[in-house]
Amino acid sequence: MTSDRELRTVHVLSRQLKTLPLVGIIFFSVSGGPFGLEESISSGGAGMTMLMLLLIPVVFGIPVSLMAAELGSAMPVEGGYYYWVKAGLGRFAGFTEGAWQWMNSFLDTALYPIVFADYLATYWSPAERGQGVLFSFFDGQFSVDTHWMVAVVFMVILAALNIRGSRVVGDSSLLLFVVVMVPFAVLSVYGIVHNFQHNSWDKVVSPFTLPDQTSFSAFGACLGIVIWNYIGWENPSTLLAEVDRPARTFRRALLIAIPLITVSYVLPMMAALGSGLHEDLGDWADGDFASVGTLLAGHWLGLLIAFGVGIAQIGLFSSLLMSGSRVPRVLAADGYLPRWVAKDHPKYKTPVAAIVLSVVIFAIFCTMDFSALVDADVLTNMAAILLEFAAFIALRRKLPGMVRPYKVPGGMAGALSLVVFPLIFTIWLAWSTFTDEPAAFWIGIIILVLGVALYPVANRMLKRGEPDAPVESDLVDLGPSVDTTAALNRGLTV
């Protein structure tokens, strides 16, 4: 019979993931393809969109990935950023980070089954929202229907794959990456040829902004859309206990993924803008990449790109479910959720209870027509990233002797410089969301407040003074004068 201590221990899992499968997981944790970027054109103009696609990975993507590479190489444990923040800032901050990230997944990961069902409905009308309704509330805003059942079947199948282990998910992510991106590679080739033949390169950057927009306002209008497509570099950190030689592999995978994702956005966008699909840039909308494919190459390419939309949702959900499910697993192991949530599969040693619980919660959110409020996700994501940066700086100060297989150069000044643009963008996005989409802003604020307020509740009602779970790790060394095991178990007090 499994003892309580064995149930709660955060084990070193089988190190199955190598570099390329981890690249596939990072790709779907951050991107999933350029779908949705079309609205950046109608928000801020052609030139501003191209500038942002090249600028944001440099001033936001690279700083976040460098922070993740240093902390991930130093502490490659199951739960990743939860333990970074817990070690650097203490139990309360660690809980807050875990709670924010997990609740954030309710808005984020639960979206992809909905998008998949929406996509299927374009080819199979019974899957449309509102068809085959079993019961409905609030004028259809909360509905259990065929659309919902499609989303649930989608989740159950991918949860079953997740339960079989990270290697299955990693290998399938590589395959899905090829299926999603090959049509965009073909589109890019057709676009480059078209731009040369018709001398339409000027359309790629002109007009720089929309009429009556300043460069400042266009930048702000594009920021949320583009940032959203460059968020998630730290998500696979929760899997590092399952990565072969994690210090090197995670760093390599990030090094490959950053330019790969940037190119996967820039080249298709150049093809789209040069195609002349819309004379009025304000007409660009989600789904127009498929229209560009049809215009440049024929109906066959438009269909392949549209097919990629559905396939991308598989990769997005599967990767995010895998990384996200490790968060309730470690929260439960530390006593902040019911202990059964920490239960692992007896054969595959994956967090089966946390996976099942996450899917049940996502199924509840899939009954809702909440996609208009997904912008709240950007705000909560950015807050969680800033908390990780705070832990990054704190660990530099508290643990100068921690073994860091990769260390951001430049000393403390170099570390602090990474935080500048993420902090500026967070403030900017919070203000723009507050002024332009107040409902999304307040949903984000509610999530952030809950993450803080639930700590004393969970501490009193569930944890009840019990010690944190032991963390098994053979690759963490916090320094010669630090008890690594004790520090990971309770959080640093130095």
GROMACS .gro file of C-alpha atoms in nm:
model
  494
    1MET     CA    1   0.000   0.000   0.000
    2THR     CA    2   0.134   0.343  -0.096
    3SER     CA    3   0.227   0.549   0.210
    4ASP     CA    4   0.126   0.912   0.252
    5ARG     CA    5   0.489   1.018   0.226
    6GLU     CA    6   0.539   0.824  -0.099
    7LEU     CA    7   0.225   0.979  -0.243
    8ARG     CA    8   0.343   1.330  -0.166
    9THR     CA    9   0.711   1.298  -0.263
   10VAL     CA   10   0.796   1.489  -0.581
   11HIS     CA   11   0.984   1.209  -0.756
   12VAL     CA   12   1.251   1.225  -1.021
   13LEU     CA   13   1.059   1.086  -1.315
   14SER     CA   14   1.202   0.892  -1.606
   15ARG     CA   15   1.423   1.126  -1.811
   16GLN     CA   16   1.263   1.057  -2.148
   17LEU     CA   17   1.270   1.391  -2.331
   18LYS     CA   18   1.555   1.482  -2.563
   19THR     CA   19   1.624   1.806  -2.749
   20LEU     CA   20   1.400   1.786  -3.057
   21PRO     CA   21   1.087   1.657  -2.879
   22LEU     CA   22   1.138   1.934  -2.621
   23VAL     CA   23   1.160   2.185  -2.908
   24GLY     CA   24   0.822   2.057  -3.025
   25ILE     CA   25   0.677   2.102  -2.676
   26ILE     CA   26   0.820   2.455  -2.650
   27PHE     CA   27   0.682   2.539  -2.994
   28PHE     CA   28   0.329   2.446  -2.889
   29SER     CA   29   0.371   2.599  -2.543
   30VAL     CA   30   0.458   2.935  -2.700
   31SER     CA   31   0.321   2.940  -3.053
   32GLY     CA   32   0.138   2.665  -3.236
   33GLY     CA   33   0.181   2.856  -3.562
   34PRO     CA   34   0.101   3.209  -3.686
   35PHE     CA   35  -0.276   3.164  -3.659
   36GLY     CA   36  -0.433   3.473  -3.504
   37LEU     CA   37  -0.156   3.713  -3.600
   38GLU     CA   38  -0.370   3.850  -3.885
   39GLU     CA   39  -0.547   4.079  -3.639
   40SER     CA   40  -0.221   4.256  -3.563
   41ILE     CA   41  -0.235   4.400  -3.918
   42SER     CA   42  -0.586   4.537  -3.869
   43SER     CA   43  -0.484   4.669  -3.526
   44GLY     CA   44  -0.158   4.850  -3.603
   45GLY     CA   45  -0.068   4.839  -3.971
   46ALA     CA   46   0.171   4.646  -4.194
   47GLY     CA   47   0.506   4.798  -4.099
   48MET     CA   48   0.429   4.802  -3.728
   49THR     CA   49   0.329   4.435  -3.739
   50MET     CA   50   0.657   4.337  -3.905
   51LEU     CA   51   0.856   4.549  -3.661
   52MET     CA   52   0.680   4.393  -3.362
   53LEU     CA   53   0.733   4.037  -3.488
   54LEU     CA   54   1.107   4.105  -3.503
   55LEU     CA   55   1.135   4.324  -3.193
   56ILE     CA   56   0.931   4.135  -2.932
   57PRO     CA   57   1.135   3.813  -2.942
   58VAL     CA   58   1.449   4.021  -2.882
   59VAL     CA   59   1.325   4.241  -2.597
   60PHE     CA   60   1.076   3.998  -2.441
   61GLY     CA   61   1.123   3.641  -2.567
   62ILE     CA   62   1.500   3.629  -2.521
   63PRO     CA   63   1.499   3.780  -2.167
   64VAL     CA   64   1.232   3.536  -2.048
   65SER     CA   65   1.405   3.240  -2.210
   66LEU     CA   66   1.745   3.339  -2.064
   67MET     CA   67   1.591   3.363  -1.717
   68ALA     CA   68   1.426   3.024  -1.769
   69ALA     CA   69   1.750   2.874  -1.900
   70GLU     CA   70   1.947   2.983  -1.591
   71LEU     CA   71   1.690   2.874  -1.335
   72GLY     CA   72   1.594   2.561  -1.529
   73SER     CA   73   1.956   2.447  -1.555
   74ALA     CA   74   2.015   2.516  -1.185
   75MET     CA   75   1.691   2.359  -1.056
   76PRO     CA   76   1.564   2.101  -1.307
   77VAL     CA   77   1.292   1.964  -1.077
   78GLU     CA   78   0.934   1.860  -1.139
   79GLY     CA   79   0.728   2.174  -1.092
   80GLY     CA   80   0.988   2.410  -1.239
   81TYR     CA   81   0.889   2.771  -1.179
   82TYR     CA   82   0.695   2.679  -0.863
   83TYR     CA   83   1.021   2.572  -0.698
   84TRP     CA   84   1.217   2.864  -0.846
   85VAL     CA   85   0.981   3.110  -0.680
   86LYS     CA   86   0.946   2.905  -0.362
   87ALA     CA   87   1.324   2.879  -0.320
   88GLY     CA   88   1.386   3.244  -0.399
   89LEU     CA   89   1.091   3.417  -0.232
   90GLY     CA   90   0.940   3.165   0.012
   91ARG     CA   91   0.635   2.944   0.041
   92PHE     CA   92   0.374   3.218   0.006
   93ALA     CA   93   0.522   3.345  -0.321
   94GLY     CA   94   0.567   2.988  -0.448
   95PHE     CA   95   0.202   2.910  -0.378
   96THR     CA   96   0.096   3.235  -0.548
   97GLU     CA   97   0.299   3.150  -0.859
   98GLY     CA   98   0.153   2.800  -0.875
   99ALA     CA   99  -0.202   2.922  -0.816
  100TRP     CA  100  -0.174   3.197  -1.078
  101GLN     CA  101  -0.032   2.962  -1.339
  102TRP     CA  102  -0.290   2.690  -1.271
  103MET     CA  103  -0.590   2.925  -1.272
  104ASN     CA  104  -0.448   3.092  -1.579
  105SER     CA  105  -0.470   2.758  -1.758
  106PHE     CA  106  -0.848   2.759  -1.705
  107LEU     CA  107  -0.868   3.057  -1.943
  108ASP     CA  108  -0.589   2.943  -2.174
  109THR     CA  109  -0.569   2.565  -2.213
  110ALA     CA  110  -0.948   2.527  -2.206
  111LEU     CA  111  -0.970   2.752  -2.512
  112TYR     CA  112  -0.813   2.502  -2.753
  113PRO     CA  113  -1.082   2.232  -2.730
  114ILE     CA  114  -1.334   2.508  -2.802
  115VAL     CA  115  -1.140   2.626  -3.108
  116PHE     CA  116  -1.110   2.265  -3.228
  117ALA     CA  117  -1.487   2.215  -3.194
  118ASP     CA  118  -1.545   2.545  -3.377
  119TYR     CA  119  -1.314   2.429  -3.656
  120LEU     CA  120  -1.490   2.091  -3.683
  121ALA     CA  121  -1.825   2.269  -3.698
  122THR     CA  122  -1.725   2.435  -4.028
  123TYR     CA  123  -1.719   2.086  -4.184
  124TRP     CA  124  -1.974   1.906  -3.966
  125SER     CA  125  -2.270   2.126  -3.879
  126PRO     CA  126  -2.398   1.919  -3.581
  127ALA     CA  127  -2.083   2.031  -3.394
  128GLU     CA  128  -2.191   2.396  -3.403
  129ARG     CA  129  -2.247   2.564  -3.070
  130GLY     CA  130  -2.615   2.545  -2.982
  131GLN     CA  131  -2.682   2.216  -3.167
  132GLY     CA  132  -2.806   1.913  -2.972
  133VAL     CA  133  -2.845   2.110  -2.651
  134LEU     CA  134  -2.895   1.900  -2.336
  135PHE     CA  135  -2.937   2.205  -2.111
  136SER     CA  136  -2.844   2.571  -2.126
  137PHE     CA  137  -2.835   2.877  -1.897
  138PHE     CA  138  -2.792   3.254  -1.936
  139ASP     CA  139  -2.910   3.274  -2.297
  140GLY     CA  140  -2.665   3.012  -2.418
  141GLN     CA  141  -2.358   3.152  -2.239
  142PHE     CA  142  -2.343   2.825  -2.041
  143SER     CA  143  -2.444   2.532  -2.257
  144VAL     CA  144  -2.396   2.156  -2.266
  145ASP     CA  145  -2.444   2.055  -2.629
  146THR     CA  146  -2.279   1.860  -2.912
  147HIS     CA  147  -2.012   2.129  -2.940
  148TRP     CA  148  -1.923   2.068  -2.574
  149MET     CA  149  -1.919   1.689  -2.619
  150VAL     CA  150  -1.676   1.722  -2.911
  151ALA     CA  151  -1.449   1.933  -2.688
  152VAL     CA  152  -1.467   1.674  -2.408
  153VAL     CA  153  -1.384   1.381  -2.640
  154PHE     CA  154  -1.092   1.585  -2.774
  155MET     CA  155  -0.961   1.639  -2.420
  156VAL     CA  156  -1.012   1.281  -2.304
  157ILE     CA  157  -0.810   1.140  -2.596
  158LEU     CA  158  -0.522   1.380  -2.540
  159ALA     CA  159  -0.534   1.328  -2.162
  160ALA     CA  160  -0.491   0.955  -2.225
  161LEU     CA  161  -0.179   1.028  -2.433
  162ASN     CA  162  -0.049   1.258  -2.157
  163ILE     CA  163  -0.092   0.983  -1.900
  164ARG     CA  164   0.133   0.758  -2.107
  165GLY     CA  165   0.423   0.997  -2.054
  166SER     CA  166   0.616   1.296  -2.176
  167ARG     CA  167   0.798   1.104  -2.447
  168VAL     CA  168   0.469   1.027  -2.622
  169VAL     CA  169   0.368   1.392  -2.606
  170GLY     CA  170   0.712   1.512  -2.717
  171ASP     CA  171   0.729   1.280  -3.017
  172SER     CA  172   0.374   1.363  -3.121
  173SER     CA  173   0.453   1.737  -3.087
  174LEU     CA  174   0.734   1.699  -3.340
  175LEU     CA  175   0.499   1.529  -3.585
  176LEU     CA  176   0.228   1.789  -3.530
  177PHE     CA  177   0.482   2.069  -3.578
  178VAL     CA  178   0.565   1.932  -3.924
  179VAL     CA  179   0.198   1.896  -4.018
  180VAL     CA  180   0.118   2.251  -3.904
  181MET     CA  181   0.422   2.429  -4.047
  182VAL     CA  182   0.478   2.260  -4.386
  183PRO     CA  183   0.180   2.445  -4.543
  184PHE     CA  184   0.317   2.773  -4.404
  185ALA     CA  185   0.661   2.693  -4.547
  186VAL     CA  186   0.497   2.640  -4.886
  187LEU     CA  187   0.300   2.965  -4.841
  188SER     CA  188   0.624   3.149  -4.761
  189VAL     CA  189   0.791   3.023  -5.081
  190TYR     CA  190   0.491   3.124  -5.292
  191GLY     CA  191   0.486   3.461  -5.114
  192ILE     CA  192   0.855   3.535  -5.177
  193VAL     CA  193   0.818   3.443  -5.546
  194HIS     CA  194   0.501   3.656  -5.575
  195ASN     CA  195   0.667   3.955  -5.409
  196PHE     CA  196   0.959   3.941  -5.652
  197GLN     CA  197   0.739   3.887  -5.957
  198HIS     CA  198   0.501   4.171  -5.871
  199ASN     CA  199   0.756   4.394  -5.697
  200SER     CA  200   0.523   4.407  -5.396
  201TRP     CA  201   0.784   4.419  -5.121
  202ASP     CA  202   0.668   4.770  -5.031
  203LYS     CA  203   0.335   4.625  -4.914
  204VAL     CA  204   0.519   4.429  -4.647
  205VAL     CA  205   0.600   4.745  -4.454
  206SER     CA  206   0.364   5.007  -4.597
  207PRO     CA  207   0.155   5.165  -4.468
  208PHE     CA  208   0.354   5.151  -4.147
  209THR     CA  209   0.046   5.225  -3.934
  210LEU     CA  210  -0.327   5.254  -3.997
  211PRO     CA  211  -0.472   5.591  -4.101
  212ASP     CA  212  -0.501   5.837  -3.812
  213GLN     CA  213  -0.270   5.625  -3.595
  214THR     CA  214   0.051   5.746  -3.438
  215SER     CA  215   0.341   5.501  -3.413
  216PHE     CA  216   0.289   5.500  -3.035
  217SER     CA  217  -0.079   5.406  -3.058
  218ALA     CA  218  -0.011   5.144  -3.327
  219PHE     CA  219   0.257   4.986  -3.109
  220GLY     CA  220   0.013   4.966  -2.819
  221ALA     CA  221  -0.261   4.823  -3.041
  222CYS     CA  222  -0.032   4.542  -3.163
  223LEU     CA  223   0.143   4.473  -2.833
  224GLY     CA  224  -0.111   4.241  -2.671
  225ILE     CA  225  -0.157   4.029  -2.985
  226VAL     CA  226   0.216   3.987  -3.051
  227ILE     CA  227   0.311   3.936  -2.685
  228TRP     CA  228   0.046   3.664  -2.665
  229ASN     CA  229   0.227   3.484  -2.947
  230TYR     CA  230   0.562   3.501  -2.764
  231ILE     CA  231   0.450   3.391  -2.414
  232GLY     CA  232   0.521   3.050  -2.263
  233TRP     CA  233   0.898   2.996  -2.273
  234GLU     CA  234   0.908   2.891  -1.908
  235ASN     CA  235   0.610   2.652  -1.923
  236PRO     CA  236   0.814   2.336  -2.004
  237SER     CA  237   1.025   2.401  -1.693
  238THR     CA  238   0.767   2.202  -1.499
  239LEU     CA  239   0.881   1.895  -1.697
  240LEU     CA  240   1.256   1.925  -1.646
  241ALA     CA  241   1.269   1.624  -1.416
  242GLU     CA  242   1.160   1.425  -1.723
  243VAL     CA  243   1.426   1.570  -1.957
  244ASP     CA  244   1.747   1.389  -2.042
  245ARG     CA  245   2.045   1.602  -1.925
  246PRO     CA  246   1.808   1.893  -1.854
  247ALA     CA  247   2.067   2.168  -1.803
  248ARG     CA  248   2.199   2.127  -2.156
  249THR     CA  249   1.885   2.003  -2.329
  250PHE     CA  250   1.652   2.281  -2.210
  251ARG     CA  251   1.907   2.548  -2.306
  252ARG     CA  252   1.956   2.393  -2.651
  253ALA     CA  253   1.583   2.360  -2.708
  254LEU     CA  254   1.525   2.726  -2.620
  255LEU     CA  255   1.812   2.830  -2.848
  256ILE     CA  256   1.648   2.644  -3.137
  257ALA     CA  257   1.290   2.744  -3.057
  258ILE     CA  258   1.336   3.124  -3.042
  259PRO     CA  259   1.454   3.175  -3.402
  260LEU     CA  260   1.230   2.893  -3.525
  261ILE     CA  261   0.916   3.054  -3.386
  262THR     CA  262   1.022   3.401  -3.503
  263VAL     CA  263   1.080   3.278  -3.860
  264SER     CA  264   0.751   3.085  -3.851
  265TYR     CA  265   0.577   3.419  -3.791
  266VAL     CA  266   0.779   3.655  -4.009
  267LEU     CA  267   0.792   3.463  -4.339
  268PRO     CA  268   0.418   3.381  -4.362
  269MET     CA  269   0.337   3.740  -4.260
  270MET     CA  270   0.558   3.871  -4.543
  271ALA     CA  271   0.370   3.646  -4.784
  272ALA     CA  272   0.034   3.763  -4.649
  273LEU     CA  273   0.111   4.133  -4.667
  274GLY     CA  274   0.268   4.111  -5.011
  275SER     CA  275  -0.028   3.916  -5.151
  276GLY     CA  276  -0.256   4.220  -5.155
  277LEU     CA  277  -0.547   4.017  -5.017
  278HIS     CA  278  -0.701   4.327  -4.859
  279GLU     CA  279  -0.658   4.681  -4.988
  280ASP     CA  280  -0.792   4.809  -4.657
  281LEU     CA  281  -0.563   4.679  -4.381
  282GLY     CA  282  -0.851   4.710  -4.136
  283ASP     CA  283  -1.016   4.413  -4.309
  284TRP     CA  284  -0.756   4.158  -4.197
  285ALA     CA  285  -0.905   3.900  -3.958
  286ASP     CA  286  -0.844   3.554  -3.811
  287GLY     CA  287  -0.840   3.288  -4.082
  288ASP     CA  288  -0.698   3.508  -4.357
  289PHE     CA  289  -0.378   3.306  -4.389
  290ALA     CA  290  -0.592   3.034  -4.552
  291SER     CA  291  -0.734   3.295  -4.790
  292VAL     CA  292  -0.381   3.409  -4.877
  293GLY     CA  293  -0.287   3.048  -4.951
  294THR     CA  294  -0.584   3.015  -5.185
  295LEU     CA  295  -0.497   3.343  -5.356
  296LEU     CA  296  -0.129   3.265  -5.410
  297ALA     CA  297  -0.130   2.891  -5.479
  298GLY     CA  298  -0.484   2.765  -5.512
  299HIS     CA  299  -0.764   2.609  -5.314
  300TRP     CA  300  -0.544   2.316  -5.209
  301LEU     CA  301  -0.305   2.531  -5.005
  302GLY     CA  302  -0.592   2.722  -4.844
  303LEU     CA  303  -0.740   2.390  -4.733
  304LEU     CA  304  -0.406   2.267  -4.595
  305ILE     CA  305  -0.359   2.584  -4.392
  306ALA     CA  306  -0.716   2.563  -4.262
  307PHE     CA  307  -0.657   2.198  -4.173
  308GLY     CA  308  -0.351   2.310  -3.978
  309VAL     CA  309  -0.576   2.518  -3.751
  310GLY     CA  310  -0.741   2.204  -3.618
  311ILE     CA  311  -0.414   2.013  -3.589
  312ALA     CA  312  -0.249   2.301  -3.403
  313GLN     CA  313  -0.514   2.282  -3.131
  314ILE     CA  314  -0.408   1.922  -3.063
  315GLY     CA  315  -0.046   2.022  -3.011
  316LEU     CA  316  -0.135   2.329  -2.806
  317PHE     CA  317  -0.369   2.148  -2.570
  318SER     CA  318  -0.150   1.841  -2.529
  319SER     CA  319   0.168   2.037  -2.451
  320LEU     CA  320  -0.002   2.281  -2.215
  321LEU     CA  321  -0.193   2.005  -2.036
  322MET     CA  322   0.133   1.821  -1.979
  323SER     CA  323   0.325   2.118  -1.840
  324GLY     CA  324   0.024   2.262  -1.656
  325SER     CA  325  -0.075   1.938  -1.482
  326ARG     CA  326   0.256   1.930  -1.296
  327VAL     CA  327   0.151   2.246  -1.111
  328PRO     CA  328  -0.147   2.102  -0.915
  329ARG     CA  329   0.066   1.790  -0.865
  330VAL     CA  330   0.335   1.981  -0.672
  331LEU     CA  331   0.080   2.203  -0.494
  332ALA     CA  332  -0.095   1.889  -0.370
  333ALA     CA  333   0.235   1.729  -0.272
  334ASP     CA  334   0.308   2.032  -0.054
  335GLY     CA  335  -0.038   2.007   0.102
  336TYR     CA  336  -0.215   2.303  -0.061
  337LEU     CA  337  -0.458   2.081  -0.255
  338PRO     CA  338  -0.616   1.749  -0.151
  339ARG     CA  339  -0.349   1.482  -0.133
  340TRP     CA  340  -0.513   1.258  -0.391
  341VAL     CA  341  -0.425   1.521  -0.655
  342ALA     CA  342  -0.059   1.420  -0.607
  343LYS     CA  343  -0.130   1.059  -0.708
  344ASP     CA  344   0.087   0.927  -0.992
  345HIS     CA  345   0.003   0.651  -1.239
  346PRO     CA  346   0.135   0.319  -1.105
  347LYS     CA  347   0.282   0.217  -1.441
  348TYR     CA  348   0.372   0.537  -1.626
  349LYS     CA  349   0.460   0.744  -1.316
  350THR     CA  350   0.280   1.046  -1.459
  351PRO     CA  351   0.054   1.277  -1.251
  352VAL     CA  352  -0.267   1.099  -1.348
  353ALA     CA  353  -0.487   1.257  -1.081
  354ALA     CA  354  -0.373   1.611  -1.168
  355ILE     CA  355  -0.428   1.544  -1.539
  356VAL     CA  356  -0.780   1.414  -1.479
  357LEU     CA  357  -0.866   1.700  -1.242
  358SER     CA  358  -0.740   1.957  -1.495
  359VAL     CA  359  -0.951   1.805  -1.772
  360VAL     CA  360  -1.262   1.807  -1.552
  361ILE     CA  361  -1.210   2.178  -1.480
  362PHE     CA  362  -1.145   2.253  -1.847
  363ALA     CA  363  -1.467   2.068  -1.935
  364ILE     CA  364  -1.659   2.306  -1.709
  365PHE     CA  365  -1.502   2.608  -1.878
  366CYS     CA  366  -1.574   2.461  -2.221
  367THR     CA  367  -1.946   2.499  -2.150
  368MET     CA  368  -1.897   2.875  -2.150
  369ASP     CA  369  -1.870   3.119  -2.436
  370PHE     CA  370  -1.576   3.297  -2.273
  371SER     CA  371  -1.335   3.350  -2.564
  372ALA     CA  372  -1.388   3.728  -2.559
  373LEU     CA  373  -1.237   3.737  -2.210
  374VAL     CA  374  -0.920   3.545  -2.294
  375ASP     CA  375  -0.724   3.874  -2.290
  376ALA     CA  376  -0.731   3.839  -1.912
  377ASP     CA  377  -0.492   3.550  -1.966
  378VAL     CA  378  -0.219   3.783  -2.097
  379LEU     CA  379  -0.237   3.996  -1.783
  380THR     CA  380  -0.212   3.702  -1.542
  381ASN     CA  381   0.064   3.543  -1.750
  382MET     CA  382   0.272   3.858  -1.735
  383ALA     CA  383   0.223   3.888  -1.358
  384ALA     CA  384   0.344   3.530  -1.311
  385ILE     CA  385   0.649   3.599  -1.530
  386LEU     CA  386   0.738   3.904  -1.321
  387LEU     CA  387   0.721   3.690  -1.006
  388GLU     CA  388   0.963   3.446  -1.170
  389PHE     CA  389   1.198   3.736  -1.248
  390ALA     CA  390   1.176   3.848  -0.885
  391ALA     CA  391   1.283   3.496  -0.778
  392PHE     CA  392   1.559   3.503  -1.040
  393ILE     CA  393   1.702   3.823  -0.889
  394ALA     CA  394   1.651   3.702  -0.530
  395LEU     CA  395   1.836   3.377  -0.597
  396ARG     CA  396   2.127   3.570  -0.750
  397ARG     CA  397   2.151   3.765  -0.424
  398LYS     CA  398   2.079   3.486  -0.175
  399LEU     CA  399   2.265   3.201  -0.343
  400PRO     CA  400   2.571   3.331  -0.525
  401GLY     CA  401   2.729   2.988  -0.485
  402MET     CA  402   2.441   2.793  -0.645
  403VAL     CA  403   2.568   2.573  -0.926
  404ARG     CA  404   2.432   2.729  -1.247
  405PRO     CA  405   2.528   2.521  -1.553
  406TYR     CA  406   2.415   2.823  -1.753
  407LYS     CA  407   2.439   3.173  -1.610
  408VAL     CA  408   2.318   3.495  -1.772
  409PRO     CA  409   2.635   3.704  -1.822
  410GLY     CA  410   2.692   4.051  -1.681
  411GLY     CA  411   2.654   3.983  -1.310
  412MET     CA  412   2.365   4.142  -1.123
  413ALA     CA  413   2.343   4.425  -1.377
  414GLY     CA  414   2.297   4.171  -1.656
  415ALA     CA  415   2.029   3.992  -1.456
  416LEU     CA  416   1.842   4.316  -1.379
  417SER     CA  417   1.856   4.426  -1.742
  418LEU     CA  418   1.643   4.126  -1.843
  419VAL     CA  419   1.352   4.253  -1.635
  420VAL     CA  420   1.323   4.600  -1.791
  421PHE     CA  421   1.111   4.535  -2.098
  422PRO     CA  422   0.888   4.262  -1.947
  423LEU     CA  423   0.806   4.507  -1.666
  424ILE     CA  424   0.733   4.793  -1.909
  425PHE     CA  425   0.514   4.572  -2.127
  426THR     CA  426   0.321   4.441  -1.825
  427ILE     CA  427   0.239   4.795  -1.711
  428TRP     CA  428   0.146   4.897  -2.065
  429LEU     CA  429  -0.079   4.594  -2.118
  430ALA     CA  430  -0.247   4.637  -1.780
  431TRP     CA  431  -0.333   4.997  -1.863
  432SER     CA  432  -0.451   4.924  -2.219
  433THR     CA  433  -0.664   4.631  -2.100
  434PHE     CA  434  -0.815   4.847  -1.827
  435THR     CA  435  -0.909   5.123  -2.075
  436ASP     CA  436  -1.008   4.910  -2.377
  437GLU     CA  437  -1.137   4.583  -2.228
  438PRO     CA  438  -1.234   4.644  -1.865
  439ALA     CA  439  -1.415   4.309  -1.830
  440ALA     CA  440  -1.097   4.119  -1.922
  441PHE     CA  441  -0.893   4.345  -1.691
  442TRP     CA  442  -1.112   4.275  -1.389
  443ILE     CA  443  -1.122   3.900  -1.457
  444GLY     CA  444  -0.742   3.909  -1.458
  445ILE     CA  445  -0.738   4.106  -1.133
  446ILE     CA  446  -0.978   3.859  -0.971
  447ILE     CA  447  -0.747   3.570  -1.064
  448LEU     CA  448  -0.444   3.753  -0.927
  449VAL     CA  449  -0.623   3.840  -0.600
  450LEU     CA  450  -0.748   3.482  -0.561
  451GLY     CA  451  -0.394   3.350  -0.604
  452VAL     CA  452  -0.290   3.561  -0.305
  453ALA     CA  453  -0.602   3.522  -0.092
  454LEU     CA  454  -0.623   3.142  -0.122
  455TYR     CA  455  -0.288   3.089   0.050
  456PRO     CA  456  -0.409   3.134   0.410
  457VAL     CA  457  -0.721   2.930   0.330
  458ALA     CA  458  -0.524   2.638   0.185
  459ASN     CA  459  -0.263   2.668   0.459
  460ARG     CA  460  -0.522   2.648   0.736
  461MET     CA  461  -0.775   2.404   0.592
  462LEU     CA  462  -0.556   2.162   0.392
  463LYS     CA  463  -0.190   2.192   0.486
  464ARG     CA  464  -0.251   2.237   0.860
  465GLY     CA  465   0.112   2.289   0.948
  466GLU     CA  466   0.242   1.972   0.781
  467PRO     CA  467   0.589   1.988   0.626
  468ASP     CA  468   0.631   2.033   0.252
  469ALA     CA  469   0.685   1.730   0.034
  470PRO     CA  470   1.037   1.591  -0.006
  471VAL     CA  471   1.181   1.674  -0.348
  472GLU     CA  472   1.400   1.413  -0.508
  473SER     CA  473   1.661   1.572  -0.732
  474ASP     CA  474   2.006   1.451  -0.823
  475LEU     CA  475   2.099   1.761  -1.025
  476VAL     CA  476   2.048   2.051  -0.783
  477ASP     CA  477   2.330   2.207  -0.581
  478LEU     CA  478   2.240   2.534  -0.408
  479GLY     CA  479   2.593   2.589  -0.279
  480PRO     CA  480   2.844   2.456  -0.024
  481SER     CA  481   2.676   2.613   0.279
  482VAL     CA  482   2.315   2.539   0.184
  483ASP     CA  483   2.117   2.223   0.260
  484THR     CA  484   1.974   2.175  -0.090
  485THR     CA  485   1.713   1.917   0.008
  486ALA     CA  486   1.587   2.122   0.302
  487ALA     CA  487   1.580   2.445   0.099
  488LEU     CA  488   1.374   2.289  -0.181
  489ASN     CA  489   1.140   2.130   0.073
  490ARG     CA  490   1.064   2.440   0.274
  491GLY     CA  491   1.185   2.737   0.066
  492LEU     CA  492   1.486   2.946   0.153
  493THR     CA  493   1.494   3.149   0.471
  494VAL     CA  494   1.838   3.298   0.412
   0.00000   0.00000   0.00000
